[in-house]
């Protein structure tokens, strides 16, 4: 059991904690919740002329104030209950089992009225914020890249469209070389409007209609790759009867030695 000196010391500690909370709530107007609206707390007459991002920041700060105020009010009620227990002589005894609460526990948590085994705060909530279902993993449930044969416009595509207008990233953040700052964003090298690099400068479309050929960087890279490997296409593999004439050095030499003009259909003398 606690001695009278120990009870007096705990009572003094609880009263000091109570006065501290009262002073804080008086100075900050219950974390600004006395005012009617979040913009009123920062001196705004209305939200009409504010940027939506600024409004979102104010909303976040308002939600934080609500949580802090709720936590402080709960701590204040626990202090009052502990003081009432000292007054009626039940302080230091667990309300569930009636066993004495260890002095070390009371010293660490003066507001407690329960022993460790019967503390109501032992249960850890398994409820998660609703935002996690949207934001986690990256792009949440709106990233369709992992789905088979999915070419849908998803959240990642939307982010890439926005990132083209500028982000806070620098070339050092990406770990790759870029030609200009317009490419300083994640997956800037990803094709837009087509899948294979070849499709960006192909001479005809899927239906055989002529389209313009654009001398892009991808075009130059592909041409260099084809020249280095001595092939005509890097998409699949050509049959032997088509591949051999273009890959052997003899065929290159024969092609270069041909006359620049030939009259097909006529017999040479």
Short mmCIF file of C-alpha atoms in Angstrom, two decimals:
data_model
loop_
_atom_site.label_atom_id
_atom_site.label_comp_id
_atom_site.label_asym_id
_atom_site.label_seq_id
_atom_site.Cartn_x
_atom_site.Cartn_y
_atom_site.Cartn_z
CA UNK A 1 0.00 0.00 0.00
CA UNK A 2 1.12 3.57 -0.61
CA UNK A 3 2.17 5.72 2.29
CA UNK A 4 0.62 9.10 2.95
CA UNK A 5 3.81 10.82 1.75
CA UNK A 6 3.69 8.88 -1.53
CA UNK A 7 0.01 9.72 -2.03
CA UNK A 8 0.75 13.40 -1.38
CA UNK A 9 3.57 13.33 -3.89
CA UNK A 10 1.36 11.71 -6.55
CA UNK A 11 -1.42 14.21 -5.82
CA UNK A 12 1.02 17.10 -6.24
CA UNK A 13 2.25 15.65 -9.54
CA UNK A 14 -1.29 15.18 -10.86
CA UNK A 15 -2.32 18.72 -9.89
CA UNK A 16 0.73 20.12 -11.66
CA UNK A 17 -0.13 18.10 -14.78
CA UNK A 18 -3.71 19.37 -14.63
CA UNK A 19 -2.64 23.02 -14.35
CA UNK A 20 -0.23 22.59 -17.25
CA UNK A 21 -2.97 21.23 -19.52
CA UNK A 22 -5.40 23.97 -18.50
CA UNK A 23 -2.83 26.64 -19.28
CA UNK A 24 -2.00 25.14 -22.67
CA UNK A 25 -5.64 24.82 -23.72
CA UNK A 26 -6.31 28.39 -22.62
CA UNK A 27 -3.36 29.79 -24.53
CA UNK A 28 -4.06 27.97 -27.80
CA UNK A 29 -7.89 28.14 -27.63
CA UNK A 30 -8.12 24.36 -27.62
CA UNK A 31 -5.71 24.18 -30.58
CA UNK A 32 -7.67 26.84 -32.42
CA UNK A 33 -10.91 24.84 -32.38
CA UNK A 34 -12.78 27.69 -30.67
CA UNK A 35 -12.90 29.37 -34.06
CA UNK A 36 -15.52 28.34 -36.56
CA UNK A 37 -13.41 27.26 -39.52
CA UNK A 38 -9.84 26.46 -40.41
CA UNK A 39 -9.36 29.59 -42.54
CA UNK A 40 -10.75 31.66 -39.67
CA UNK A 41 -7.92 30.37 -37.46
CA UNK A 42 -5.32 31.79 -39.87
CA UNK A 43 -7.11 35.10 -40.45
CA UNK A 44 -8.80 34.27 -43.76
CA UNK A 45 -12.28 35.63 -44.39
CA UNK A 46 -13.07 32.99 -47.02
CA UNK A 47 -11.55 30.12 -48.94
CA UNK A 48 -12.66 31.39 -52.34
CA UNK A 49 -9.33 32.89 -53.41
CA UNK A 50 -7.12 30.11 -52.01
CA UNK A 51 -5.34 27.51 -54.08
CA UNK A 52 -6.75 23.97 -53.61
CA UNK A 53 -3.34 22.81 -52.40
CA UNK A 54 -3.36 25.51 -49.71
CA UNK A 55 -6.85 24.44 -48.70
CA UNK A 56 -5.65 20.83 -48.43
CA UNK A 57 -2.80 21.94 -46.17
CA UNK A 58 -5.20 23.83 -43.92
CA UNK A 59 -7.49 20.81 -43.80
CA UNK A 60 -4.59 18.58 -42.76
CA UNK A 61 -3.59 21.03 -40.02
CA UNK A 62 -7.21 21.20 -38.83
CA UNK A 63 -7.43 17.41 -38.61
CA UNK A 64 -4.18 17.37 -36.64
CA UNK A 65 -5.57 19.98 -34.24
CA UNK A 66 -8.64 17.82 -33.69
CA UNK A 67 -6.49 14.80 -32.86
CA UNK A 68 -4.25 16.77 -30.49
CA UNK A 69 -7.23 18.32 -28.74
CA UNK A 70 -8.91 14.92 -28.34
CA UNK A 71 -5.71 13.42 -26.91
CA UNK A 72 -5.26 16.32 -24.46
CA UNK A 73 -8.88 16.17 -23.31
CA UNK A 74 -8.52 12.45 -22.67
CA UNK A 75 -5.35 13.04 -20.64
CA UNK A 76 -7.19 15.72 -18.63
CA UNK A 77 -10.06 13.33 -17.81
CA UNK A 78 -7.61 10.63 -16.71
CA UNK A 79 -5.93 13.10 -14.34
CA UNK A 80 -9.30 14.03 -12.81
CA UNK A 81 -10.19 10.36 -12.30
CA UNK A 82 -6.83 9.73 -10.61
CA UNK A 83 -7.37 12.70 -8.28
CA UNK A 84 -10.85 11.40 -7.45
CA UNK A 85 -9.35 7.98 -6.64
CA UNK A 86 -6.89 9.63 -4.24
CA UNK A 87 -9.78 11.44 -2.59
CA UNK A 88 -11.85 8.28 -2.03
CA UNK A 89 -8.84 6.16 -1.00
CA UNK A 90 -8.76 3.75 -3.96
CA UNK A 91 -5.70 5.16 -5.70
CA UNK A 92 -2.94 2.62 -6.17
CA UNK A 93 -5.31 -0.37 -6.36
CA UNK A 94 -6.34 -2.01 -9.65
CA UNK A 95 -10.03 -1.49 -10.36
CA UNK A 96 -10.32 -4.93 -11.97
CA UNK A 97 -8.49 -7.35 -9.70
CA UNK A 98 -8.12 -5.22 -6.57
CA UNK A 99 -4.39 -5.94 -6.34
CA UNK A 100 -1.90 -3.14 -5.50
CA UNK A 101 -0.42 -1.39 -8.54
CA UNK A 102 3.42 -1.46 -8.40
CA UNK A 103 4.95 1.80 -7.30
CA UNK A 104 7.22 1.88 -10.38
CA UNK A 105 4.18 1.74 -12.66
CA UNK A 106 2.50 4.61 -10.80
CA UNK A 107 5.70 6.60 -10.93
CA UNK A 108 5.92 6.17 -14.72
CA UNK A 109 2.18 6.63 -15.29
CA UNK A 110 0.55 8.57 -12.41
CA UNK A 111 -2.88 8.60 -14.05
CA UNK A 112 -3.26 4.81 -14.25
CA UNK A 113 -5.96 3.04 -12.24
CA UNK A 114 -5.15 -0.47 -13.49
CA UNK A 115 -2.32 -2.95 -13.15
CA UNK A 116 -0.39 -3.95 -16.26
CA UNK A 117 -2.34 -7.18 -16.81
CA UNK A 118 -5.72 -5.41 -16.78
CA UNK A 119 -4.83 -2.18 -18.54
CA UNK A 120 -7.54 -1.31 -21.12
CA UNK A 121 -4.87 0.11 -23.45
CA UNK A 122 -3.27 -3.25 -24.19
CA UNK A 123 -5.36 -3.86 -27.30
CA UNK A 124 -3.63 -2.56 -30.41
CA UNK A 125 -6.07 -1.36 -33.03
CA UNK A 126 -5.83 -3.18 -36.36
CA UNK A 127 -7.81 -0.56 -38.21
CA UNK A 128 -5.80 1.15 -40.93
CA UNK A 129 -6.44 4.51 -42.61
CA UNK A 130 -8.66 4.27 -45.65
CA UNK A 131 -6.08 6.17 -47.68
CA UNK A 132 -3.70 3.21 -47.56
CA UNK A 133 -5.98 1.23 -49.86
CA UNK A 134 -5.55 3.92 -52.50
CA UNK A 135 -1.96 5.05 -51.97
CA UNK A 136 -0.15 1.76 -51.24
CA UNK A 137 1.62 0.18 -53.05
CA UNK A 138 2.85 2.98 -55.34
CA UNK A 139 -0.16 4.26 -57.28
CA UNK A 140 -2.32 1.93 -55.16
CA UNK A 141 -4.94 -0.21 -56.82
CA UNK A 142 -4.87 1.94 -59.94
CA UNK A 143 -1.61 0.55 -61.33
CA UNK A 144 -2.50 -1.95 -64.06
CA UNK A 145 1.00 -2.72 -65.38
CA UNK A 146 1.15 -6.06 -63.57
CA UNK A 147 -2.03 -7.29 -65.18
CA UNK A 148 -1.65 -9.51 -68.23
CA UNK A 149 -2.17 -7.77 -71.54
CA UNK A 150 -3.32 -4.56 -69.85
CA UNK A 151 -2.81 -1.35 -71.81
CA UNK A 152 -5.28 0.71 -69.78
CA UNK A 153 -4.49 4.30 -68.85
CA UNK A 154 -3.71 3.97 -65.15
CA UNK A 155 -2.50 6.15 -62.27
CA UNK A 156 1.14 5.74 -63.29
CA UNK A 157 0.38 7.07 -66.75
CA UNK A 158 -1.47 10.02 -65.22
CA UNK A 159 1.53 10.81 -63.00
CA UNK A 160 3.92 10.68 -65.95
CA UNK A 161 1.74 13.12 -67.86
CA UNK A 162 1.85 15.56 -64.96
CA UNK A 163 5.57 15.01 -64.27
CA UNK A 164 6.42 16.21 -67.76
CA UNK A 165 5.60 19.75 -66.61
CA UNK A 166 8.24 19.63 -63.88
CA UNK A 167 9.08 17.91 -60.60
CA UNK A 168 11.50 18.52 -57.75
CA UNK A 169 13.79 15.75 -59.03
CA UNK A 170 17.26 16.49 -60.37
CA UNK A 171 19.50 14.32 -62.58
CA UNK A 172 21.28 13.08 -59.46
CA UNK A 173 17.95 11.75 -58.11
CA UNK A 174 17.37 9.58 -61.17
CA UNK A 175 20.79 7.96 -61.42
CA UNK A 176 20.89 8.26 -65.20
CA UNK A 177 22.02 10.75 -67.82
CA UNK A 178 19.47 13.04 -69.42
CA UNK A 179 19.82 15.42 -72.34
CA UNK A 180 17.63 18.19 -70.96
CA UNK A 181 15.59 18.94 -67.86
CA UNK A 182 12.38 17.98 -69.61
CA UNK A 183 13.41 14.35 -69.06
CA UNK A 184 14.10 14.70 -65.33
CA UNK A 185 11.31 12.49 -64.00
CA UNK A 186 10.83 8.79 -63.32
CA UNK A 187 10.56 6.58 -66.43
CA UNK A 188 10.96 9.54 -68.76
CA UNK A 189 12.32 7.15 -71.37
CA UNK A 190 9.03 5.27 -71.56
CA UNK A 191 7.31 5.38 -74.94
CA UNK A 192 4.20 7.53 -75.21
CA UNK A 193 1.63 6.69 -77.87
CA UNK A 194 3.44 3.57 -79.06
CA UNK A 195 4.99 0.41 -77.64
CA UNK A 196 8.11 -0.44 -79.63
CA UNK A 197 10.68 2.20 -80.57
CA UNK A 198 10.32 1.13 -84.20
CA UNK A 199 6.68 2.23 -84.21
CA UNK A 200 7.63 5.85 -83.68
CA UNK A 201 9.20 6.18 -87.15
CA UNK A 202 7.73 3.29 -89.14
CA UNK A 203 6.93 4.09 -92.75
CA UNK A 204 3.45 2.56 -92.67
CA UNK A 205 0.84 1.92 -90.03
CA UNK A 206 -0.90 -1.36 -89.18
CA UNK A 207 -3.09 -1.01 -92.25
CA UNK A 208 -0.29 -0.28 -94.71
CA UNK A 209 -1.02 3.42 -95.04
CA UNK A 210 1.94 5.73 -95.47
CA UNK A 211 2.94 7.79 -92.44
CA UNK A 212 5.69 10.29 -91.86
CA UNK A 213 9.14 9.12 -90.77
CA UNK A 214 10.54 11.13 -87.87
CA UNK A 215 14.33 11.26 -87.32
CA UNK A 216 14.10 10.81 -83.57
CA UNK A 217 16.80 9.77 -81.13
CA UNK A 218 15.23 6.31 -80.91
CA UNK A 219 15.50 6.05 -84.68
CA UNK A 220 19.20 6.85 -84.58
CA UNK A 221 19.83 4.40 -81.74
CA UNK A 222 18.03 1.62 -83.59
CA UNK A 223 19.91 2.32 -86.83
CA UNK A 224 23.23 2.14 -84.99
CA UNK A 225 22.19 -1.10 -83.32
CA UNK A 226 21.19 -2.68 -86.61
CA UNK A 227 24.43 -1.58 -88.24
CA UNK A 228 26.55 -2.93 -85.38
CA UNK A 229 24.83 -6.30 -85.43
CA UNK A 230 24.50 -6.48 -89.21
CA UNK A 231 20.77 -7.20 -89.21
CA UNK A 232 17.70 -5.56 -90.66
CA UNK A 233 15.39 -5.91 -87.68
CA UNK A 234 15.71 -6.58 -83.97
CA UNK A 235 12.10 -7.71 -83.67
CA UNK A 236 12.16 -11.49 -83.82
CA UNK A 237 14.52 -13.46 -86.04
CA UNK A 238 14.51 -13.53 -89.83
CA UNK A 239 14.44 -16.83 -91.73
CA UNK A 240 17.81 -18.06 -92.94
CA UNK A 241 17.08 -17.34 -96.59
CA UNK A 242 16.32 -13.71 -95.70
CA UNK A 243 18.94 -13.30 -92.97
CA UNK A 244 22.03 -14.68 -94.74
CA UNK A 245 22.05 -12.27 -97.70
CA UNK A 246 22.12 -9.30 -95.32
CA UNK A 247 24.56 -10.56 -92.70
CA UNK A 248 27.44 -12.04 -94.68
CA UNK A 249 30.33 -9.77 -95.59
CA UNK A 250 30.33 -11.14 -99.12
CA UNK A 251 26.80 -9.98 -99.66
CA UNK A 252 27.74 -6.51 -98.38
CA UNK A 253 30.60 -6.43 -100.87
CA UNK A 254 28.46 -7.65 -103.73
CA UNK A 255 25.83 -5.07 -102.87
CA UNK A 256 28.36 -2.24 -102.85
CA UNK A 257 29.89 -3.36 -106.17
CA UNK A 258 26.59 -3.39 -108.00
CA UNK A 259 25.99 -0.72 -110.69
CA UNK A 260 24.02 2.20 -109.42
CA UNK A 261 21.37 1.68 -112.10
CA UNK A 262 20.12 -1.50 -113.73
CA UNK A 263 17.64 -1.99 -116.52
CA UNK A 264 15.46 -4.78 -115.33
CA UNK A 265 13.57 -6.76 -117.99
CA UNK A 266 16.22 -6.04 -120.66
CA UNK A 267 19.00 -8.36 -121.83
CA UNK A 268 22.48 -6.98 -121.42
CA UNK A 269 24.63 -7.25 -124.55
#
